[in-house]
Short mmCIF file of C-alpha atoms in Angstrom, two decimals:
data_model
loop_
_atom_site.label_atom_id
_atom_site.label_comp_id
_atom_site.label_asym_id
_atom_site.label_seq_id
_atom_site.Cartn_x
_atom_site.Cartn_y
_atom_site.Cartn_z
CA MET I 1 -35.41 -49.92 -48.74
CA GLY I 2 -37.14 -47.61 -46.21
CA ARG I 3 -39.35 -50.38 -44.97
CA SER I 4 -36.34 -52.67 -44.34
CA ARG I 5 -34.60 -50.04 -42.23
CA MET I 6 -37.72 -49.45 -40.18
CA LEU I 7 -38.13 -53.15 -39.52
CA ILE I 8 -34.53 -53.49 -38.38
CA LEU I 9 -34.92 -50.51 -36.00
CA LEU I 10 -38.09 -51.94 -34.42
CA LEU I 11 -36.42 -55.32 -33.99
CA GLY I 12 -33.53 -53.67 -32.12
CA VAL I 13 -35.89 -51.83 -29.77
CA VAL I 14 -37.73 -55.10 -28.98
CA ILE I 15 -34.43 -56.84 -28.24
CA LEU I 16 -33.35 -54.03 -25.89
CA LEU I 17 -36.65 -54.05 -24.04
CA GLY I 18 -36.58 -57.78 -23.72
CA GLY I 19 -33.05 -57.74 -22.31
CA GLY I 20 -34.00 -55.10 -19.72
CA LEU I 21 -37.05 -57.08 -18.68
CA ALA I 22 -34.94 -60.20 -18.24
CA VAL I 23 -32.48 -58.35 -16.03
CA VAL I 24 -35.31 -57.11 -13.80
CA LEU I 25 -36.81 -60.58 -13.49
CA LEU I 26 -33.44 -62.14 -12.63
CA SER I 27 -32.74 -59.55 -9.95
CA GLN I 28 -36.15 -60.16 -8.32
CA SER I 29 -35.76 -63.94 -8.37
CA GLY I 30 -32.20 -63.98 -6.90
CA GLY I 31 -30.50 -64.43 -10.23
CA GLY I 32 -31.81 -67.96 -10.58
CA GLY I 33 -28.75 -69.32 -8.74
CA GLY I 34 -30.20 -69.35 -5.16
CA VAL I 35 -27.48 -66.92 -3.81
CA ALA I 36 -28.94 -64.32 -1.35
CA ALA I 37 -28.03 -60.70 -1.75
CA PRO I 38 -25.40 -59.45 0.80
CA THR I 39 -26.89 -57.99 4.06
CA PRO I 40 -26.01 -54.32 4.49
CA THR I 41 -23.67 -53.60 7.45
CA PRO I 42 -25.48 -51.72 10.30
CA GLU I 43 -24.08 -48.31 11.09
CA SER I 44 -22.27 -47.71 14.45
CA PRO I 45 -24.29 -45.67 16.99
CA LEU I 46 -23.29 -42.08 17.57
CA ILE I 47 -21.79 -41.48 21.03
CA VAL I 48 -20.27 -38.44 22.71
CA VAL I 49 -16.57 -38.10 21.85
CA VAL I 50 -14.09 -35.48 23.07
CA VAL I 51 -12.90 -33.38 20.09
CA GLN I 52 -10.93 -30.76 22.07
CA PRO I 53 -8.66 -31.64 25.06
CA ILE I 54 -10.32 -30.96 28.44
CA SER I 55 -8.26 -30.47 31.61
CA GLN I 56 -9.23 -31.72 35.07
CA GLY I 57 -11.77 -29.45 36.74
CA GLU I 58 -12.81 -27.76 33.50
CA GLN I 59 -16.45 -27.57 32.47
CA VAL I 60 -17.68 -29.38 29.39
CA VAL I 61 -18.85 -26.71 26.95
CA SER I 62 -20.14 -26.75 23.42
CA GLY I 63 -17.38 -27.34 20.88
CA THR I 64 -15.29 -29.63 23.08
CA ILE I 65 -17.46 -32.69 22.38
CA ASP I 66 -19.37 -34.10 19.42
CA LEU I 67 -21.54 -37.07 18.44
CA ARG I 68 -19.50 -39.49 16.36
CA PRO I 69 -19.65 -43.20 15.45
CA TRP I 70 -17.47 -45.42 17.63
CA PRO I 71 -16.10 -48.52 15.90
CA GLY I 72 -15.92 -51.79 17.75
CA GLY I 73 -17.35 -52.48 21.19
CA LEU I 74 -18.94 -49.62 23.06
CA PRO I 75 -17.24 -48.65 26.35
CA GLU I 76 -19.17 -48.85 29.60
CA GLY I 77 -20.87 -45.63 30.58
CA TYR I 78 -20.94 -44.06 27.09
CA LEU I 79 -23.23 -41.11 26.45
CA LEU I 80 -25.71 -40.77 23.58
CA SER I 81 -26.51 -37.07 24.00
CA GLU I 82 -24.33 -34.00 24.45
CA ASP I 83 -26.88 -32.64 26.94
CA GLU I 84 -25.81 -35.35 29.38
CA ALA I 85 -22.30 -33.85 29.51
CA LEU I 86 -22.69 -30.12 28.94
CA GLY I 87 -22.20 -28.16 32.18
CA GLN I 88 -20.48 -31.05 33.96
CA TYR I 89 -16.85 -31.00 35.17
CA VAL I 90 -14.25 -33.57 34.18
CA ARG I 91 -12.45 -35.48 36.90
CA PHE I 92 -9.10 -35.78 35.08
CA ASP I 93 -7.37 -34.69 31.89
CA ILE I 94 -9.05 -36.12 28.78
CA PRO I 95 -7.28 -35.90 25.40
CA ALA I 96 -9.14 -35.48 22.13
CA GLY I 97 -10.39 -38.62 20.43
CA LEU I 98 -11.57 -40.49 23.52
CA PRO I 99 -15.24 -41.21 24.27
CA LEU I 100 -16.67 -39.21 27.16
CA LEU I 101 -17.95 -41.58 29.84
CA SER I 102 -20.23 -40.91 32.81
CA ALA I 103 -17.48 -41.91 35.27
CA MET I 104 -15.33 -39.05 33.95
CA LEU I 105 -17.85 -36.38 35.00
CA SER I 106 -18.75 -34.67 38.26
CA GLU I 107 -21.53 -32.24 39.11
CA THR I 108 -19.26 -29.77 40.94
CA ARG I 109 -15.76 -28.52 40.31
CA SER I 110 -14.64 -29.27 43.86
CA LYS I 111 -15.55 -32.96 43.52
CA ALA I 112 -13.79 -33.09 40.18
CA LEU I 113 -10.57 -31.60 41.57
CA TYR I 114 -10.41 -33.52 44.86
CA GLN I 115 -10.75 -37.22 44.33
CA GLU I 116 -11.65 -39.74 47.04
CA SER I 117 -8.58 -41.22 48.71
CA GLU I 118 -7.88 -44.92 48.94
CA LEU I 119 -8.59 -45.06 52.69
CA PRO I 120 -12.43 -44.94 52.48
CA LYS I 121 -12.30 -47.96 50.19
CA GLN I 122 -10.90 -49.97 53.12
CA ILE I 123 -13.88 -49.15 55.36
CA PRO I 124 -16.70 -51.73 55.17
CA ALA I 125 -20.20 -50.47 54.55
CA GLY I 126 -21.93 -49.42 57.77
CA LYS I 127 -18.67 -48.80 59.64
CA VAL I 128 -16.74 -45.61 60.44
CA ALA I 129 -13.07 -44.96 61.17
CA VAL I 130 -12.14 -43.12 64.37
CA ALA I 131 -8.73 -42.02 65.63
CA LEU I 132 -7.82 -42.79 69.23
CA PRO I 133 -4.74 -41.58 71.15
CA VAL I 134 -2.67 -44.36 72.69
CA THR I 135 0.28 -44.82 75.00
CA ARG I 136 2.51 -47.78 75.72
CA LEU I 137 0.10 -48.90 78.43
CA SER I 138 -3.15 -48.35 76.54
CA SER I 139 -1.91 -49.99 73.30
CA VAL I 140 -0.84 -53.36 74.76
CA ALA I 141 2.81 -52.26 74.84
CA TYR I 142 2.65 -51.06 71.19
CA ALA I 143 1.73 -54.59 70.06
CA LEU I 144 -1.32 -53.53 68.05
CA GLN I 145 -1.17 -54.02 64.29
CA PRO I 146 -3.65 -53.36 61.44
CA GLY I 147 -6.28 -56.08 61.39
CA ASP I 148 -6.22 -56.75 65.15
CA HIS I 149 -9.50 -56.79 67.08
CA VAL I 150 -9.59 -54.81 70.32
CA ASP I 151 -12.00 -53.89 73.13
CA ALA I 152 -12.12 -50.58 75.00
CA LEU I 153 -11.71 -50.63 78.78
CA ALA I 154 -12.84 -47.34 80.31
CA SER I 155 -12.67 -45.91 83.82
CA PHE I 156 -13.94 -42.55 85.01
CA LEU I 157 -14.69 -40.65 88.20
CA VAL I 158 -18.21 -40.01 89.47
CA LEU I 159 -19.24 -37.02 91.60
CA ASP I 160 -22.40 -36.06 93.47
CA LEU I 161 -23.93 -32.93 91.94
CA ASP I 162 -26.66 -30.51 92.82
CA GLN I 163 -29.34 -31.52 90.35
CA GLU I 164 -30.50 -27.96 89.66
CA PHE I 165 -27.14 -26.18 89.69
CA GLN I 166 -25.24 -29.15 88.17
CA THR I 167 -22.34 -28.29 90.46
CA ARG I 168 -20.32 -30.35 92.90
CA LEU I 169 -21.75 -30.78 96.38
CA PRO I 170 -21.74 -29.50 99.06
CA ASN I 171 -23.27 -26.12 98.22
CA ASP I 172 -22.25 -22.81 99.75
CA TYR I 173 -24.80 -20.84 101.72
CA THR I 174 -25.37 -17.13 102.26
CA LEU I 175 -27.23 -15.81 105.29
CA ALA I 176 -29.55 -12.87 104.49
CA VAL I 177 -29.92 -10.66 107.62
CA PRO I 178 -32.54 -7.87 107.40
CA GLY I 179 -31.98 -4.44 109.00
CA GLY I 180 -32.69 -4.00 112.70
CA GLY I 181 -35.17 -1.07 112.56
CA ALA I 182 -38.71 -0.99 111.23
CA ASP I 183 -37.73 1.58 108.64
CA ASP I 184 -34.44 -0.12 107.80
CA GLN I 185 -34.92 -1.87 104.44
CA THR I 186 -31.31 -2.99 104.09
CA ILE I 187 -30.31 -6.62 103.96
CA THR I 188 -26.89 -7.85 104.97
CA PHE I 189 -25.59 -10.99 103.23
CA ILE I 190 -23.21 -13.12 105.25
CA PRO I 191 -21.57 -15.99 103.32
CA ILE I 192 -21.30 -19.34 105.01
CA THR I 193 -18.62 -21.37 103.25
CA PRO I 194 -18.99 -24.23 102.86
CA GLY I 195 -22.48 -25.36 103.75
CA GLY I 196 -22.88 -28.18 106.19
CA ARG I 197 -25.45 -30.01 108.25
CA GLU I 198 -26.74 -29.40 111.74
CA ARG I 199 -25.42 -31.54 114.58
CA ASP I 200 -26.20 -31.86 118.24
CA PRO I 201 -25.55 -28.68 120.24
CA VAL I 202 -22.20 -28.32 121.91
CA PHE I 203 -22.15 -26.46 125.24
CA GLY I 204 -25.67 -25.36 124.48
CA PHE I 205 -24.77 -23.76 121.15
CA PRO I 206 -26.04 -24.98 117.73
CA THR I 207 -23.31 -26.59 115.64
CA VAL I 208 -22.83 -27.19 111.91
CA GLU I 209 -20.79 -30.11 110.56
CA GLN I 210 -18.68 -29.13 107.53
CA PRO I 211 -16.53 -31.25 105.18
CA ALA I 212 -12.80 -31.01 105.76
CA GLU I 213 -11.96 -31.47 102.05
CA LEU I 214 -13.54 -31.46 98.61
CA GLN I 215 -15.79 -34.35 97.65
CA ARG I 216 -13.78 -37.39 96.64
CA PRO I 217 -14.81 -38.78 93.21
CA ARG I 218 -15.73 -42.45 93.04
CA LEU I 219 -13.94 -44.60 90.47
CA VAL I 220 -15.83 -47.02 88.19
CA ALA I 221 -14.39 -49.19 85.39
CA GLN I 222 -16.21 -51.15 82.72
CA LEU I 223 -15.70 -52.92 79.39
CA THR I 224 -17.35 -50.66 76.79
CA VAL I 225 -16.99 -50.81 73.00
CA GLN I 226 -16.12 -54.31 71.82
CA ASP I 227 -14.63 -55.92 68.72
CA MET I 228 -13.14 -52.83 67.10
CA VAL I 229 -10.80 -53.50 64.16
CA VAL I 230 -7.48 -51.68 63.96
CA LEU I 231 -7.28 -49.99 60.56
CA GLY I 232 -3.96 -48.21 61.00
CA VAL I 233 -1.25 -47.65 63.59
CA GLY I 234 0.39 -44.23 63.80
CA ASP I 235 -0.13 -40.99 61.94
CA TRP I 236 -1.28 -41.46 58.34
CA LEU I 237 1.01 -38.67 57.16
CA SER I 238 4.05 -40.52 58.49
CA GLN I 239 3.00 -43.62 56.55
CA GLN I 240 3.15 -41.90 53.19
CA GLU I 241 6.11 -42.64 50.97
CA GLU I 242 9.05 -40.40 51.73
CA SER I 243 11.47 -39.25 49.09
CA VAL I 244 14.62 -41.31 49.04
CA VAL I 245 17.82 -39.29 48.97
CA ALA I 246 20.77 -41.19 47.53
CA ALA I 247 23.82 -41.29 49.76
CA PRO I 248 26.90 -39.53 48.34
CA THR I 249 29.38 -41.85 46.67
CA PRO I 250 32.65 -41.91 48.67
CA ARG I 251 35.81 -40.95 46.85
CA PRO I 252 38.43 -43.60 46.16
CA GLY I 253 40.46 -44.30 49.27
CA GLN I 254 37.90 -42.84 51.64
CA PRO I 255 35.93 -45.09 54.01
CA GLU I 256 32.26 -45.51 53.38
CA PRO I 257 30.11 -43.33 55.63
CA THR I 258 28.48 -45.07 58.55
CA PRO I 259 24.69 -45.06 58.11
CA ALA I 260 22.82 -43.17 60.78
CA PRO I 261 20.98 -45.39 63.22
CA GLN I 262 17.25 -45.57 62.65
CA VAL I 263 15.21 -44.22 65.52
CA VAL I 264 11.93 -46.03 66.03
CA VAL I 265 9.25 -43.55 67.05
CA PRO I 266 6.42 -45.32 68.90
CA PRO I 267 2.92 -44.50 67.66
CA ASP I 268 0.78 -42.17 69.73
CA ILE I 269 -2.45 -42.70 67.79
CA ILE I 270 -4.32 -45.50 66.05
CA THR I 271 -7.36 -45.70 63.76
CA VAL I 272 -10.11 -48.20 64.53
CA LEU I 273 -13.28 -49.34 62.73
CA MET I 274 -16.61 -49.53 64.57
CA ASP I 275 -20.34 -48.94 64.33
CA PRO I 276 -21.42 -45.27 64.23
CA GLN I 277 -23.17 -45.55 67.62
CA ASP I 278 -20.06 -47.02 69.23
CA ALA I 279 -18.06 -44.15 67.74
CA LEU I 280 -20.22 -41.76 69.75
CA VAL I 281 -19.62 -43.80 72.90
CA LEU I 282 -15.87 -43.59 72.36
CA LYS I 283 -16.11 -39.83 71.74
CA PHE I 284 -18.12 -39.36 74.96
CA LEU I 285 -15.59 -41.31 77.02
CA ARG I 286 -12.66 -39.40 75.58
CA GLU I 287 -14.17 -35.95 76.02
CA THR I 288 -15.35 -36.62 79.58
CA GLY I 289 -11.80 -37.42 80.63
CA ALA I 290 -12.19 -41.18 80.93
CA VAL I 291 -9.04 -43.29 80.88
CA ILE I 292 -9.27 -45.68 77.91
CA ASP I 293 -7.13 -48.78 77.53
CA LEU I 294 -7.35 -51.22 74.63
CA ALA I 295 -7.49 -54.96 75.23
CA LEU I 296 -6.27 -57.21 72.40
CA ARG I 297 -8.77 -59.94 71.53
CA SER I 298 -8.01 -63.51 70.57
CA SER I 299 -8.12 -64.35 66.89
CA GLU I 300 -10.45 -67.25 67.79
CA ASP I 301 -13.19 -65.11 69.37
CA GLY I 302 -15.08 -64.76 66.11
CA GLY I 303 -16.86 -61.55 67.09
CA GLN I 304 -18.03 -62.86 70.46
CA THR I 305 -19.56 -60.24 72.76
CA PHE I 306 -18.67 -60.33 76.46
CA SER I 307 -20.98 -59.35 79.32
CA THR I 308 -19.09 -57.84 82.24
CA GLU I 309 -19.95 -56.18 85.55
CA ALA I 310 -18.82 -52.66 86.34
CA VAL I 311 -15.97 -52.57 88.82
CA THR I 312 -16.20 -50.21 91.80
CA LEU I 313 -14.61 -50.08 95.22
CA GLN I 314 -17.54 -52.02 96.65
CA TYR I 315 -17.18 -54.66 93.90
CA MET I 316 -13.46 -55.10 94.68
CA PHE I 317 -14.06 -55.54 98.41
CA ALA I 318 -16.95 -57.95 97.86
CA ARG I 319 -15.45 -60.15 95.12
CA PHE I 320 -11.97 -60.53 96.58
CA ALA I 321 -13.11 -60.60 100.20
CA ILE I 322 -11.07 -57.55 101.08
CA THR I 323 -11.54 -56.72 104.74
CA GLN I 324 -11.84 -53.12 105.72
CA PRO I 325 -8.73 -52.45 107.81
CA PRO I 326 -9.46 -51.59 111.42
CA LYS I 327 -8.30 -48.35 113.00
CA LEU I 328 -5.29 -49.14 115.16
CA THR I 329 -3.03 -47.24 117.50
CA PHE I 330 0.01 -48.12 115.40
CA GLY I 331 1.09 -47.97 111.74
CA THR I 332 3.97 -48.62 109.33
CA GLU I 333 6.70 -46.42 107.89
CA PRO I 334 6.99 -45.25 105.18
CA ARG I 335 3.30 -44.58 104.83
CA LEU I 336 1.50 -44.64 101.49
CA PRO I 337 2.00 -41.44 99.50
CA TYR I 338 -0.85 -39.09 100.27
CA SER I 339 -1.01 -35.33 100.35
CA GLU I 340 -3.56 -32.58 99.92
CA GLU I 341 -1.82 -31.45 96.72
CA ASN I 342 -2.52 -34.63 94.77
CA GLN I 343 -6.19 -34.82 95.71
CA PRO I 344 -8.82 -33.95 93.08
#
């Protein structure tokens, strides 16, 4: 009886071991049915995510961000390390739960608070925008519009200067007269205003020729900066959207109020695009008192550059065959307006 029980127990252990071995063999051979085991799903990468709301201009500090998996497609500019964001300033309000991107950060608080306006985005690379005052005459009778191409006509006055003093000629002179005695060390200074040039003696006395008026400047005009593009007409502040105030609703039986006439204010300034070197030329002309007029170019020029000759009084007389008027013993009335007061 004892031997029978022992035999049955051993048989059960063999059956259990055999079943376990079969399970192991089936799992290693794919279960015998040719079906591959399912591929494990890869884990999402950990990226920097905002866990506490951050306001514009605030600095990213520890505790406001964390590394967390981001399901789905990864956004452009995501960060893989908190060190890339800590100490930076956010450019706008960021609520919790959003990924922190590189475009949201700025190195300084001032750059984070003051964003670039839309105007620089309209300036092509390599160009600069410069403001230029205009009048009805210099702006082609206020015909200029954004996108127009214009050239700058400039005229200015030229003077003869003393090269060392850099002052207008002629110079003044002072006569230094030493004392009469041998022991007299004094010197008497006698101003001679203005200086002049020696001429032939008159009645045996030396004479000095002096100018009767200040030196007259000489006018020259030339085509300068070419093919500038008008970016804006008028003050940029006046072009911003103004708040619209609703007109009061008239009471029943009352006539509707007559709208106030709109007053068109002509622009007194425009903004043009040009090369940086040409911007310096325009600045020089403006600050030296040159008169600048804008010439509107044809839309068919295609960026053509013109070569012109400077216009002076001599050029005008030579090109248009203007004859110098002779000095006569008679004249006309009224004479051309001329007075000492309006002379430079």
